[in-house]
Coordinates of C-alpha atoms (C1' of nucleotides) in Angstrom, one line a residue:
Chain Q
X26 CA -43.2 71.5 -35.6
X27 CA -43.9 69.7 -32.3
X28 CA -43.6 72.1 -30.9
X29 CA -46.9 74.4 -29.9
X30 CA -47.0 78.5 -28.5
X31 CA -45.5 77.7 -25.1
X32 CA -42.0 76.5 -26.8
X33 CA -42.9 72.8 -25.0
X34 CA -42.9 69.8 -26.8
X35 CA -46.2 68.8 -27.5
X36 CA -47.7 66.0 -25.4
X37 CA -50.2 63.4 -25.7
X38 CA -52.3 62.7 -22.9
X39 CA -55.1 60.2 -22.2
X40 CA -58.7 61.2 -23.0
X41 CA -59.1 61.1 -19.0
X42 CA -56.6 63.2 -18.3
X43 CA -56.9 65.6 -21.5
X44 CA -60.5 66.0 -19.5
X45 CA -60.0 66.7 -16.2
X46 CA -56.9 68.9 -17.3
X47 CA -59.5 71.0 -19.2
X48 CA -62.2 71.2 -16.9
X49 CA -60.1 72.1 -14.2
X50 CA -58.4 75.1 -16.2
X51 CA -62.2 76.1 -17.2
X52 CA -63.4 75.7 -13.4
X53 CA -60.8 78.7 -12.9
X54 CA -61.8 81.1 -15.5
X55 CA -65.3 80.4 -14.9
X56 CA -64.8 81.0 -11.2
X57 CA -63.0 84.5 -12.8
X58 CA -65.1 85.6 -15.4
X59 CA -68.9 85.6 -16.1
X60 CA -69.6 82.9 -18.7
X61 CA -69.0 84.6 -21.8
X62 CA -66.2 86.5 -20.9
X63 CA -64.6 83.2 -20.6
X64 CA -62.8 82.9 -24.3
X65 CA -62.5 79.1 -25.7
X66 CA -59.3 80.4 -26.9
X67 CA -58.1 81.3 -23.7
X68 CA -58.9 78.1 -22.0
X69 CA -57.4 76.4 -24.9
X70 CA -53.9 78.6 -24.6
X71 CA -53.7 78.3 -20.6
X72 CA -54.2 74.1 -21.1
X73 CA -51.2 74.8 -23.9
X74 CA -53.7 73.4 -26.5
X75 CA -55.5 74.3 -30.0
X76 CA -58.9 75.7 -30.3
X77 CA -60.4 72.9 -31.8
X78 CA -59.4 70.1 -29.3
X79 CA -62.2 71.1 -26.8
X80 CA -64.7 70.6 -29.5
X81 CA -63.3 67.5 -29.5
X82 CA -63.4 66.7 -26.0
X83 CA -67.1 69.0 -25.7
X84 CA -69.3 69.7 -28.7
X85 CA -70.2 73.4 -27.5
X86 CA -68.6 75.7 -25.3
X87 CA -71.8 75.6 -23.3
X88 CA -71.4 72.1 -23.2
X89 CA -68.0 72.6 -21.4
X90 CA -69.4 74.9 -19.2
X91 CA -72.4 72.1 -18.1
X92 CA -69.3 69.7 -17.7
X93 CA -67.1 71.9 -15.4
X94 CA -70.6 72.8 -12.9
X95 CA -71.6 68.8 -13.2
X96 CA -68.0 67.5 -11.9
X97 CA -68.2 70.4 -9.5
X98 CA -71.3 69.4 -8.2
X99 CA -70.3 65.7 -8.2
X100 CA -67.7 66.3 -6.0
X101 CA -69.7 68.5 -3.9
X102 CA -72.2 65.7 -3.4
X103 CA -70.2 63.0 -2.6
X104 CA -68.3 64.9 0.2
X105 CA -71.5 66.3 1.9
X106 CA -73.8 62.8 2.0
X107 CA -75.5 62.6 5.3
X108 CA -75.0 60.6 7.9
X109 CA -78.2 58.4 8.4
X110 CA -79.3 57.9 12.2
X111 CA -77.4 61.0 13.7
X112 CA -79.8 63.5 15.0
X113 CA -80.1 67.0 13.2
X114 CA -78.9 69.4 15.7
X115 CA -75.5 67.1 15.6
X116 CA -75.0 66.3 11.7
X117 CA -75.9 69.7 11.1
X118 CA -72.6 71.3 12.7
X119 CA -70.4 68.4 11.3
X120 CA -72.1 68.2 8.0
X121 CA -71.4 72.1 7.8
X122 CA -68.1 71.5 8.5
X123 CA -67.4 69.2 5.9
X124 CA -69.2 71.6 4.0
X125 CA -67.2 74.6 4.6
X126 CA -64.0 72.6 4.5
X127 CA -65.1 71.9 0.6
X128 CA -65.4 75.4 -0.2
X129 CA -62.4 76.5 1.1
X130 CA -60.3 73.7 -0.9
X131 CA -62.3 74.5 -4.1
X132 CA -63.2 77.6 -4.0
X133 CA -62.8 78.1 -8.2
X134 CA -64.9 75.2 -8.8
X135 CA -67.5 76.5 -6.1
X136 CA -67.6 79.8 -7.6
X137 CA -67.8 78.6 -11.2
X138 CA -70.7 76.1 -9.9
X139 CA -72.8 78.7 -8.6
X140 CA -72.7 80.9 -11.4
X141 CA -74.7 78.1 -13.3
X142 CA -77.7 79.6 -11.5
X143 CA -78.2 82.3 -13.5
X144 CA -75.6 82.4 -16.0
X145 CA -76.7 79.4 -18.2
X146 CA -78.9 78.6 -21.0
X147 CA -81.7 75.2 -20.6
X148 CA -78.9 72.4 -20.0
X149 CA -76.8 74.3 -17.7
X150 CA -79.9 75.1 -15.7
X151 CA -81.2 71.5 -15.7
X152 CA -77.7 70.4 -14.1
X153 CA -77.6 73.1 -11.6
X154 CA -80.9 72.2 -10.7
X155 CA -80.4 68.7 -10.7
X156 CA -77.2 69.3 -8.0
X157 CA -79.4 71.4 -5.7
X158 CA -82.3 69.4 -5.9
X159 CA -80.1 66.5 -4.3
X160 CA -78.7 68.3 -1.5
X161 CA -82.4 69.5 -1.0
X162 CA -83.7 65.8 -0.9
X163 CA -80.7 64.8 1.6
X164 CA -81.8 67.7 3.7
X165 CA -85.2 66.6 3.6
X166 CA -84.7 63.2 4.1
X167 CA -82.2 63.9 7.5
X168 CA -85.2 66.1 8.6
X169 CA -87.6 63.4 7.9
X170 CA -85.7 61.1 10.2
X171 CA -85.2 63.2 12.9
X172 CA -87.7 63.0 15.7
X173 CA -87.4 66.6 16.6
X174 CA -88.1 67.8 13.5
X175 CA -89.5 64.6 11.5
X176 CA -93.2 64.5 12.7
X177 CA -93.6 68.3 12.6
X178 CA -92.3 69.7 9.5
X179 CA -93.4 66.4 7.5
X180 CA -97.4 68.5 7.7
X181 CA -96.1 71.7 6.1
X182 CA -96.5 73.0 2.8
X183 CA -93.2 75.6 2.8
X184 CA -90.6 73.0 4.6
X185 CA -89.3 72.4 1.0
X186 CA -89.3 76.2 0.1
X187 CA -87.8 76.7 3.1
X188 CA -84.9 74.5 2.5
X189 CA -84.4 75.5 -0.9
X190 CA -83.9 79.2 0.5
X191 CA -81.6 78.0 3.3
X192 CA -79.5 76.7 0.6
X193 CA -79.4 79.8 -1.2
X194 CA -78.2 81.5 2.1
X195 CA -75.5 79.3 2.8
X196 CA -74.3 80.0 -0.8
X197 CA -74.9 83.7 -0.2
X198 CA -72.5 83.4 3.1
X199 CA -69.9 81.2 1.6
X200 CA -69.4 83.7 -1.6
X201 CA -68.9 86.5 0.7
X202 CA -66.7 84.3 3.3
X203 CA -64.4 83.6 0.1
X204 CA -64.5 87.1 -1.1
X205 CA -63.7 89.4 2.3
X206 CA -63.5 86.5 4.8
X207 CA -63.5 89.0 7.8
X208 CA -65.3 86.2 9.3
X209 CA -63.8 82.9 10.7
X210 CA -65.5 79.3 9.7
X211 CA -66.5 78.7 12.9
X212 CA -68.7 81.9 12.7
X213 CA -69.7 80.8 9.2
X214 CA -70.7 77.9 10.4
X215 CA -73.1 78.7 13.0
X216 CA -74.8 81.4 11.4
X217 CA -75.7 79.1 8.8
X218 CA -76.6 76.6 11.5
X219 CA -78.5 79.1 13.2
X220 CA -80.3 80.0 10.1
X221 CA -81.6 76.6 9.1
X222 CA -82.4 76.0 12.9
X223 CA -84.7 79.5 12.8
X224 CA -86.1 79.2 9.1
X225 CA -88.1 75.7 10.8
X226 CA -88.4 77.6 14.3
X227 CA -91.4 75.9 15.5
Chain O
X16 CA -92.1 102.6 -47.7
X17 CA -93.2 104.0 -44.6
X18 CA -94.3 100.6 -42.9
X19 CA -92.0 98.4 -41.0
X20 CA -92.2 94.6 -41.0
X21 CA -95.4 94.4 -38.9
X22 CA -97.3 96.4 -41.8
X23 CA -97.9 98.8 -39.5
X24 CA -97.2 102.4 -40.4
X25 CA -93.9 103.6 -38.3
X26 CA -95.0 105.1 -35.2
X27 CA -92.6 108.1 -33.9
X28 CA -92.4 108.4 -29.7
X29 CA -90.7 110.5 -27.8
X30 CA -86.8 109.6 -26.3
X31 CA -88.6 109.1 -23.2
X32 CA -91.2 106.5 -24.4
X33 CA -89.3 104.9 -26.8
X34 CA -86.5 104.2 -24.0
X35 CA -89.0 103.0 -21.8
X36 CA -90.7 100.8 -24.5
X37 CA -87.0 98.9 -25.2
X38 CA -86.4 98.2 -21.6
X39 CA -89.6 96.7 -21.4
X40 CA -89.1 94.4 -24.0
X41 CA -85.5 93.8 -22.8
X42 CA -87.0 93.0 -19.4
X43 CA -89.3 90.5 -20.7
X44 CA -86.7 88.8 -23.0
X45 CA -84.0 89.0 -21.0
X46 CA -86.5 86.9 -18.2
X47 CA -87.1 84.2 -20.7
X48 CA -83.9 83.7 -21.9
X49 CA -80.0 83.7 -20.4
X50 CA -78.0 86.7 -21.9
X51 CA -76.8 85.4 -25.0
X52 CA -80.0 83.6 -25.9
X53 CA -81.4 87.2 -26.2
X54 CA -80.7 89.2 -30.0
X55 CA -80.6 92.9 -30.3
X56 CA -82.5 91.8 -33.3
X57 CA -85.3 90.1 -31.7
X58 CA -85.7 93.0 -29.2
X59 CA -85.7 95.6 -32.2
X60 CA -88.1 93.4 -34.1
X61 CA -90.5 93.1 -31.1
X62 CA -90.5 96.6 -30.2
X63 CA -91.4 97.2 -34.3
X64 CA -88.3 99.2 -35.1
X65 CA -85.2 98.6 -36.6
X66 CA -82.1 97.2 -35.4
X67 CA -80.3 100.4 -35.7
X68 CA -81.9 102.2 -33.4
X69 CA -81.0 100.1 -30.5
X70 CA -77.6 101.3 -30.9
X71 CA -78.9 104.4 -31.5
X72 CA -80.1 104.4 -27.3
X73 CA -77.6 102.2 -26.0
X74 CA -73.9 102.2 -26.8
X75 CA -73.8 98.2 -27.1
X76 CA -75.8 95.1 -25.8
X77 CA -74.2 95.1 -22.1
X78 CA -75.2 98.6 -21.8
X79 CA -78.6 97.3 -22.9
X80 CA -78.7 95.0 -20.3
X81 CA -77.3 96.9 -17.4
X82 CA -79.8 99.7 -18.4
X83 CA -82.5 97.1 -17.9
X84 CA -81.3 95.8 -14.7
X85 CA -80.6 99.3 -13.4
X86 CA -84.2 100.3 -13.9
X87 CA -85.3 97.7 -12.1
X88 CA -83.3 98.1 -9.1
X89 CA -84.7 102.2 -8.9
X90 CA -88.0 100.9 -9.2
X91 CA -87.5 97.8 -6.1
X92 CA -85.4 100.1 -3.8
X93 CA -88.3 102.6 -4.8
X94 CA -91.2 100.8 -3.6
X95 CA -89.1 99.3 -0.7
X96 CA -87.9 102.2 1.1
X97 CA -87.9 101.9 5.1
X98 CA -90.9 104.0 7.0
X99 CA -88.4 105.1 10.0
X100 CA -89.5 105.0 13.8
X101 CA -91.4 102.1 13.1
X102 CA -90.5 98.9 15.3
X103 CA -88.6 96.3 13.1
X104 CA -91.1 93.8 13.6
X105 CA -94.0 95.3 12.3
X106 CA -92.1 97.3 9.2
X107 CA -91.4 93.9 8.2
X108 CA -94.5 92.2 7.5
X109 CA -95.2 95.8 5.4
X110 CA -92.1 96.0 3.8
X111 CA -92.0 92.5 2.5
X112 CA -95.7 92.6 1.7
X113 CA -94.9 95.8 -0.9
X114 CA -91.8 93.8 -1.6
X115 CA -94.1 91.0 -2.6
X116 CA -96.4 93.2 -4.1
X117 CA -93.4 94.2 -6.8
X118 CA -92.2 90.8 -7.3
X119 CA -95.7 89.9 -8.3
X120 CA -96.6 92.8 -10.7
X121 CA -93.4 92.4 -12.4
X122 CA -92.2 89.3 -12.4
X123 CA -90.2 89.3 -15.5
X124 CA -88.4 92.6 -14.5
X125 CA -87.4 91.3 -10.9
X126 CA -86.2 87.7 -13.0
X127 CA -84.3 89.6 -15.3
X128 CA -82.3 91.9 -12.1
X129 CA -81.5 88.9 -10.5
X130 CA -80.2 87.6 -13.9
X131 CA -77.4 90.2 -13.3
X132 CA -75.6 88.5 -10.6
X133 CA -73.9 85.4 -12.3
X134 CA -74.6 86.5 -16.0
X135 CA -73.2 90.3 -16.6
X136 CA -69.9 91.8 -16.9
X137 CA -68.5 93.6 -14.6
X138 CA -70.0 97.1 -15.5
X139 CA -73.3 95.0 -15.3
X140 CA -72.2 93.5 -12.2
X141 CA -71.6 96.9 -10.7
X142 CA -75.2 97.9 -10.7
X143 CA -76.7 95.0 -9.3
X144 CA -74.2 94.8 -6.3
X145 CA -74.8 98.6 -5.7
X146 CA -78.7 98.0 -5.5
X147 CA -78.1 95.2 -3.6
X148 CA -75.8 96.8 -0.7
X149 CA -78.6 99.4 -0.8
X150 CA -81.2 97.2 0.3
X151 CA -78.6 96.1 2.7
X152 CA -78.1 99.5 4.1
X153 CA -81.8 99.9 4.2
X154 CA -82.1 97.0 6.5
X155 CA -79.2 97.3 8.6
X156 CA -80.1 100.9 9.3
X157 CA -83.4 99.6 10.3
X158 CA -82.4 97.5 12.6
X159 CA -79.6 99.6 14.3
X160 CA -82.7 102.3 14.7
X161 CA -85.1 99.6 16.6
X162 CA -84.4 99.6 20.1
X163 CA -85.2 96.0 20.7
X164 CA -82.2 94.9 17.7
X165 CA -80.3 98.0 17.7
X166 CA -77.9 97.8 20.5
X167 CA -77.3 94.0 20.8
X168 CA -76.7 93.6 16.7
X169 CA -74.4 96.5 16.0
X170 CA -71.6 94.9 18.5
X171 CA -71.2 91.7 16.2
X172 CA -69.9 91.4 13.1
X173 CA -71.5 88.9 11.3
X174 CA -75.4 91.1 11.6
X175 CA -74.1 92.1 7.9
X176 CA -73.5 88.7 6.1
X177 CA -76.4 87.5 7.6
X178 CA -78.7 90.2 6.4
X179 CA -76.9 90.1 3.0
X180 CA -77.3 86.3 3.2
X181 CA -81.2 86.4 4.1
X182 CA -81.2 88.9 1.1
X183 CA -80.4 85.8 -1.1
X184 CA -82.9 83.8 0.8
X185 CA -85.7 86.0 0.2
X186 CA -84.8 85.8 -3.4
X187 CA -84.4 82.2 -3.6
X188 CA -87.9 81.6 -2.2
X189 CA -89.1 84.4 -4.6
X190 CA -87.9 83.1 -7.3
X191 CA -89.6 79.5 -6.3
X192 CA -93.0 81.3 -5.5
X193 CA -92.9 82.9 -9.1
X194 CA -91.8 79.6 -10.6
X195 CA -94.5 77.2 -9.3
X196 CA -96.2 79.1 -6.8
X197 CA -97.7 76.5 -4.5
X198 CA -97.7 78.7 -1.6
X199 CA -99.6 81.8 -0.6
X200 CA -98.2 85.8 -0.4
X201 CA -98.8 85.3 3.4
X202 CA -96.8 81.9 3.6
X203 CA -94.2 83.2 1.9
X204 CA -94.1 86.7 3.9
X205 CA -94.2 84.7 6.8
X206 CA -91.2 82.3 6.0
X207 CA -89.3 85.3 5.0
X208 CA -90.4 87.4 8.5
X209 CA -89.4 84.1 10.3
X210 CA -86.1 83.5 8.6
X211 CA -84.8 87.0 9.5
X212 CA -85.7 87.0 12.9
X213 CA -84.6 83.6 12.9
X214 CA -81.1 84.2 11.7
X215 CA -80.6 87.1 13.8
X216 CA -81.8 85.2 16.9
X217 CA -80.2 86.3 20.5
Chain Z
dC12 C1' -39.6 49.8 -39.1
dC13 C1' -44.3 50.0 -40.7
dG14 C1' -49.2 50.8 -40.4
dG15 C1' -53.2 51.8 -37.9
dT16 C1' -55.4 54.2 -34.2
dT17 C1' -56.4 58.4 -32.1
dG18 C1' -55.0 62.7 -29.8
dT19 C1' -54.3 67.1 -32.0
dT20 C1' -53.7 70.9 -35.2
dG21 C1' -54.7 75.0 -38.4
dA22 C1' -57.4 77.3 -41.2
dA23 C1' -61.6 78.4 -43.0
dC24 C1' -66.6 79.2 -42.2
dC25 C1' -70.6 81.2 -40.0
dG26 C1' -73.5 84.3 -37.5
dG27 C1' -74.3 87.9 -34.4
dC28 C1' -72.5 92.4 -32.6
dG29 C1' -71.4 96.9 -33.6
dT30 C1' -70.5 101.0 -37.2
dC31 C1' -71.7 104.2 -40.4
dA32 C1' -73.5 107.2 -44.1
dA33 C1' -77.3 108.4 -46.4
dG34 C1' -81.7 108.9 -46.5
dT35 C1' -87.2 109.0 -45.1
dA36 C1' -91.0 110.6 -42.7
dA37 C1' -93.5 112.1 -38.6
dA38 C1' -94.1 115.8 -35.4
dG39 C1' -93.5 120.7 -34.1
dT40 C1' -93.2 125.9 -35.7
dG41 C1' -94.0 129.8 -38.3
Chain R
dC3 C1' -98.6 125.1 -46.1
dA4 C1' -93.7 125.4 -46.3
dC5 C1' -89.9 124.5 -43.4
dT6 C1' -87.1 122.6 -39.7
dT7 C1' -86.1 119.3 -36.6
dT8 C1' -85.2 114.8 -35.3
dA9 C1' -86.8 110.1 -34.6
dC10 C1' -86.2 106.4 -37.4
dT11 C1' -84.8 103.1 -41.5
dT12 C1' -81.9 100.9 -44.7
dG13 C1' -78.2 98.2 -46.1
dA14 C1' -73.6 97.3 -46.4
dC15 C1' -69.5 96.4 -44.0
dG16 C1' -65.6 94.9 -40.4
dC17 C1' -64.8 92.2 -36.6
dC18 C1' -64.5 88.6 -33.5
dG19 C1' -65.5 84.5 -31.2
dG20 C1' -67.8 79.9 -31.7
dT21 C1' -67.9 75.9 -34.5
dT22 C1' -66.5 72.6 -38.3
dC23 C1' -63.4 69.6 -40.7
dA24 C1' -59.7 67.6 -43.3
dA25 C1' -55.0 66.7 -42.5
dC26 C1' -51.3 65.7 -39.3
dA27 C1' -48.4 63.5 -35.9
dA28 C1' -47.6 61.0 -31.6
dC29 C1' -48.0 56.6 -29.6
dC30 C1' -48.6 51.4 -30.0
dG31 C1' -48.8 46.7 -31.8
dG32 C1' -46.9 43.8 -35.1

DNA sequence: CCGGTTGTTGAACCGGCGTCAAGTAAAGTG
DNA sequence: CACTTTACTTGACGCCGGTTCAACAACCGG
């Protein structure tokens, strides 16, 4: 008694951190495993916890799953919001940066967040969406206010398209920087640059 | 007796037909729906047979899916092979044009593939990375045989993440065009044409 | 030290996957 | 028209992971 599988005392934490404990344990395994050969149980052993205190803390496992990609993609968001005023060609390289730095510090949650994309069921997929829709807008709206780019791109149809895909590069690119990284981030970085720079090639 | 639940008498194909038929259905379903949305029931039920003989073709539901996805990745790299001794630029108008041409006619097969990449396990996830490095080879190879990219692209060493990550692009945008399709087959080949010769600008 | 609040447990339930044995009937073969 | 072959059905069962829920125990105020 009091004692659970690990042989530790049991301990009571607050809601808060009971959360973040478990969505950080379920950012790694999603980051390891496709979604469903992530086990509840497994999640529940690793965070030294019973089965039936996740549905506590989330009704459904899928609902745990939307929770770890949302907090990911909070995170995400508030470390990547654009610098109003500073022309493209400059933000680009630094907002990259910052970027690329976030990656490489959470590369479990970044994982686990982009598996959202095809992985999840209606909810999952509306959070996902919601995440990259943002980044898209902030894109757009740096674009918008550039007067390089501004005036020009506001007339075309396929800007937005064309963004979207340039997201899904860079996500390409940093997955495979993570998984071999024969390249450096400096490289990473200006590929992507160059990318978005050629995708709007006037 | 002798009707199944569609009041249909039982019709009896051949291995061949009957294979083909499942995958079909699996392809549409497994468009619709995430991987566990989709019951081996449902598809059995759909294809007017009994859940039984599922099993009876595939070993389990994975296999059912990876068969799907590995059908549809002959059938792309099929229609997408490289016409050698043609100049990159104008191969790639036609090759993404037939490219296009598949993603159109079958739309749910090509969402279903690129279901594969977050969703399977890893025997699922086998398949789809080894029809995706093909298409990668493909390309690279047709570069490297195009005097005008050949010899300045094969001395750097990010020509490959950058074709794998304007793979993802072309995908992305795809998957958009399918989705709401506010642009045109030519806007979209274009954007793509652009966004390769973009990315590997010199 | 006691009683209430609340984080937490353990076990049972449910539903889909996967198995199997025994059979039914549609096509080919003579 | 028998006879064989084999695609296909049926239904019951075990298993396993997601999900539920009543009871428990750790902390806190009095």
């Amino acid at each position: 008694m009091g004692v659970n599988q690990g042989g530790r005392t049991r301990r009571r934490l607050s809601t808060e951190e009971r959360r973040e404990q478990l969505l950080s344990v379920g950012a790694r395994l999603f980051s390891e495993s496709p979604y469903d050969d992530v086990w509840i149980e497994q999640v529940a052993e690793i965070a030294g916890v019973s089965r039936g205190l996740l549905y506590h803390y989330f009704p459904t496992k899928r609902d745990f799953f939307a929770a770890v990609v949302e907090r990911e993609s909070e995170r995400m968001l508030r470390m990547t919001a654009a610098v109003p005023g500073v022309p493209v060609r400059e933000q680009l390289t630094a907002g990259l940066d910052t970027y690329l730095e976030y990656v490489e510090a959470h590369a479990h949650g970044y994982r686990a967040f982009h598996r959202a994309d095809a992985a999840g069921d209606q909810a999952v997929r509306r959070v996902y969406r919601r995440a990259l829709a943002a980044q898209e807008r902030q894109i757009l709206a740096a674009l918008a206010a550039d007067p390089e780019f501004g005036p020009v791109l506001g007339t075309r149809p396929d800007t937005r398209i064309a963004v979207r895909g340039w997201l899904a590069f860079t996500t390409a690119v940093c997955l495979e920087w993570l998984r071999g990284s024969e390249l450096g981030r400096e490289q990473v970085r200006d590929l992507c640059a160059r990318a978005l720079l050629g995708v709007l090639s006037l």
